[in-house]
Amino acid sequence: MKTKAIVTAVAALGLLAGPAFAQSSTVTGAAGGAVTGAVVGGPVGAAVGGVAGAIVGSAIDPPHNVVTYVQEQPIPSDEVVVKESVVVGSPLPRTVVITPVPGHPTYAYAMVNHERIIVQPKTRKVVKILD
């Protein structure tokens, strides 16, 4: 009976979260959630984790006007190259200078390894990689 209730809940959440799969961080969140759920709860856990990960992933996507603003900024001549991998969800190294996005205090950006990176300025966590 519990399995039937869980499967029904997952199906309902899946219908609600379906449109969210259009963004890359949503897909990344869904994949990560599914893997974690599978390890913890098997196939049912994978389904629940995938839906939960998709919802969390869509919650961190920056607004379209923030993405557009960052895409329109010129690449600086003193662009930073770091040896560490730049990954969504991980913080940028302290050596990377981030620039605030005007009118959006919860977003900043940096140019790292020939990519435009949107971050949360307080935590320096990567929110989206554009190039």
mmCIF file of C-alpha atoms in Angstrom:
data_model
loop_
_atom_site.group_PDB
_atom_site.id
_atom_site.type_symbol
_atom_site.label_atom_id
_atom_site.label_comp_id
_atom_site.label_asym_id
_atom_site.label_seq_id
_atom_site.Cartn_x
_atom_site.Cartn_y
_atom_site.Cartn_z
ATOM 1 C CA MET A 1 0.000 0.000 0.000
ATOM 2 C CA LYS A 2 2.867 2.399 0.816
ATOM 3 C CA THR A 3 4.473 1.786 -2.576
ATOM 4 C CA LYS A 4 1.210 2.602 -4.363
ATOM 5 C CA ALA A 5 0.887 5.881 -2.418
ATOM 6 C CA ILE A 6 4.488 6.820 -3.174
ATOM 7 C CA VAL A 7 4.123 6.039 -6.874
ATOM 8 C CA THR A 8 0.901 8.105 -7.018
ATOM 9 C CA ALA A 9 2.629 11.034 -5.285
ATOM 10 C CA VAL A 10 5.593 10.826 -7.640
ATOM 11 C CA ALA A 11 3.294 10.783 -10.672
ATOM 12 C CA ALA A 12 1.419 13.840 -9.400
ATOM 13 C CA LEU A 13 4.638 15.737 -8.709
ATOM 14 C CA GLY A 14 5.987 14.684 -12.088
ATOM 15 C CA LEU A 15 3.028 16.293 -13.828
ATOM 16 C CA LEU A 16 3.554 19.505 -11.893
ATOM 17 C CA ALA A 17 7.309 19.574 -12.455
ATOM 18 C CA GLY A 18 7.253 18.598 -16.148
ATOM 19 C CA PRO A 19 7.686 22.102 -17.616
ATOM 20 C CA ALA A 20 10.662 22.697 -15.337
ATOM 21 C CA PHE A 21 12.803 20.215 -17.303
ATOM 22 C CA ALA A 22 13.517 22.888 -19.940
ATOM 23 C CA GLN A 23 16.412 24.405 -17.964
ATOM 24 C CA SER A 24 19.804 22.741 -17.690
ATOM 25 C CA SER A 25 20.103 23.135 -13.916
ATOM 26 C CA THR A 26 16.698 21.510 -13.576
ATOM 27 C CA VAL A 27 17.872 18.515 -15.572
ATOM 28 C CA THR A 28 21.085 18.392 -13.536
ATOM 29 C CA GLY A 29 19.040 18.548 -10.332
ATOM 30 C CA ALA A 30 16.752 15.787 -11.531
ATOM 31 C CA ALA A 31 19.661 13.540 -12.470
ATOM 32 C CA GLY A 32 21.457 14.131 -9.179
ATOM 33 C CA GLY A 33 18.270 13.594 -7.194
ATOM 34 C CA ALA A 34 17.507 10.374 -9.048
ATOM 35 C CA VAL A 35 20.971 8.955 -8.361
ATOM 36 C CA THR A 36 20.809 9.870 -4.688
ATOM 37 C CA GLY A 37 17.269 8.518 -4.390
ATOM 38 C CA ALA A 38 18.259 5.244 -6.057
ATOM 39 C CA VAL A 39 21.098 4.738 -3.598
ATOM 40 C CA VAL A 40 18.846 5.436 -0.609
ATOM 41 C CA GLY A 41 15.533 3.936 -1.699
ATOM 42 C CA GLY A 42 15.930 1.860 -4.847
ATOM 43 C CA PRO A 43 13.707 2.453 -7.908
ATOM 44 C CA VAL A 44 10.987 4.277 -5.976
ATOM 45 C CA GLY A 45 13.639 6.437 -4.308
ATOM 46 C CA ALA A 46 15.075 7.235 -7.731
ATOM 47 C CA ALA A 47 11.712 8.470 -8.953
ATOM 48 C CA VAL A 48 11.084 10.576 -5.858
ATOM 49 C CA GLY A 49 14.657 11.936 -5.876
ATOM 50 C CA GLY A 50 14.431 12.826 -9.553
ATOM 51 C CA VAL A 51 11.281 14.878 -9.059
ATOM 52 C CA ALA A 52 12.643 16.565 -5.930
ATOM 53 C CA GLY A 53 15.925 17.334 -7.694
ATOM 54 C CA ALA A 54 14.072 18.857 -10.649
ATOM 55 C CA ILE A 55 12.100 21.127 -8.364
ATOM 56 C CA VAL A 56 15.230 22.263 -6.521
ATOM 57 C CA GLY A 57 17.105 22.728 -9.800
ATOM 58 C CA SER A 58 14.377 24.939 -11.244
ATOM 59 C CA ALA A 59 14.313 27.024 -8.066
ATOM 60 C CA ILE A 60 17.899 28.226 -8.601
ATOM 61 C CA ASP A 61 17.602 29.139 -12.275
ATOM 62 C CA PRO A 62 18.303 32.843 -12.739
ATOM 63 C CA PRO A 63 15.648 34.991 -14.441
ATOM 64 C CA HIS A 64 15.896 35.364 -18.218
ATOM 65 C CA ASN A 65 16.880 39.051 -17.997
ATOM 66 C CA VAL A 66 19.863 38.144 -15.760
ATOM 67 C CA VAL A 67 21.020 35.525 -18.277
ATOM 68 C CA THR A 68 20.614 37.998 -21.142
ATOM 69 C CA TYR A 69 22.536 40.700 -19.280
ATOM 70 C CA VAL A 70 25.464 38.365 -18.574
ATOM 71 C CA GLN A 71 25.496 37.087 -22.181
ATOM 72 C CA GLU A 72 25.732 40.663 -23.484
ATOM 73 C CA GLN A 73 28.759 41.611 -21.362
ATOM 74 C CA PRO A 74 32.060 41.788 -23.229
ATOM 75 C CA ILE A 75 34.705 39.220 -22.399
ATOM 76 C CA PRO A 76 37.467 41.047 -20.484
ATOM 77 C CA SER A 77 41.044 40.964 -21.717
ATOM 78 C CA ASP A 78 42.222 39.803 -18.271
ATOM 79 C CA GLU A 79 39.977 36.738 -18.244
ATOM 80 C CA VAL A 80 40.594 34.255 -15.409
ATOM 81 C CA VAL A 81 41.658 30.658 -15.988
ATOM 82 C CA VAL A 82 41.458 28.221 -13.076
ATOM 83 C CA LYS A 83 42.635 24.615 -12.828
ATOM 84 C CA GLU A 84 39.625 23.500 -10.783
ATOM 85 C CA SER A 85 36.474 22.395 -12.587
ATOM 86 C CA VAL A 86 33.701 24.977 -12.562
ATOM 87 C CA VAL A 87 30.531 23.076 -11.654
ATOM 88 C CA VAL A 88 26.974 24.198 -10.923
ATOM 89 C CA GLY A 89 26.427 24.089 -7.167
ATOM 90 C CA SER A 90 30.112 24.478 -6.265
ATOM 91 C CA PRO A 91 31.658 27.782 -5.175
ATOM 92 C CA LEU A 92 34.084 29.695 -7.374
ATOM 93 C CA PRO A 93 37.633 30.043 -6.012
ATOM 94 C CA ARG A 94 38.244 33.253 -4.013
ATOM 95 C CA THR A 95 40.779 34.336 -6.636
ATOM 96 C CA VAL A 96 37.980 34.836 -9.185
ATOM 97 C CA VAL A 97 36.539 38.351 -9.228
ATOM 98 C CA ILE A 98 32.748 38.405 -9.469
ATOM 99 C CA THR A 99 30.714 41.354 -10.752
ATOM 100 C CA PRO A 100 27.215 42.127 -9.426
ATOM 101 C CA VAL A 101 24.286 42.086 -11.867
ATOM 102 C CA PRO A 102 22.633 45.547 -11.659
ATOM 103 C CA GLY A 103 19.138 45.396 -10.179
ATOM 104 C CA HIS A 104 19.553 41.757 -9.083
ATOM 105 C CA PRO A 105 21.443 41.609 -5.770
ATOM 106 C CA THR A 106 21.132 37.817 -5.584
ATOM 107 C CA TYR A 107 23.172 37.325 -8.788
ATOM 108 C CA ALA A 108 26.686 38.124 -9.905
ATOM 109 C CA TYR A 109 28.807 36.867 -12.779
ATOM 110 C CA ALA A 110 32.371 36.079 -13.739
ATOM 111 C CA MET A 111 34.276 35.031 -16.840
ATOM 112 C CA VAL A 112 36.210 31.852 -16.061
ATOM 113 C CA ASN A 113 37.923 29.422 -18.434
ATOM 114 C CA HIS A 114 36.291 31.103 -21.455
ATOM 115 C CA GLU A 115 32.815 30.664 -19.928
ATOM 116 C CA ARG A 116 30.288 33.106 -18.517
ATOM 117 C CA ILE A 117 29.357 31.978 -15.013
ATOM 118 C CA ILE A 118 26.367 33.203 -12.968
ATOM 119 C CA VAL A 119 26.859 32.904 -9.206
ATOM 120 C CA GLN A 120 25.205 33.735 -5.903
ATOM 121 C CA PRO A 121 27.424 36.570 -4.591
ATOM 122 C CA LYS A 122 27.170 35.726 -0.869
ATOM 123 C CA THR A 123 28.159 32.074 -1.252
ATOM 124 C CA ARG A 124 29.978 32.326 -4.628
ATOM 125 C CA LYS A 125 28.075 29.142 -5.632
ATOM 126 C CA VAL A 126 27.769 28.629 -9.375
ATOM 127 C CA VAL A 127 24.128 28.891 -10.457
ATOM 128 C CA LYS A 128 24.495 28.583 -14.219
ATOM 129 C CA ILE A 129 27.259 28.167 -16.805
ATOM 130 C CA LEU A 130 26.365 29.956 -20.046
ATOM 131 C CA ASP A 131 29.103 29.246 -22.601
#
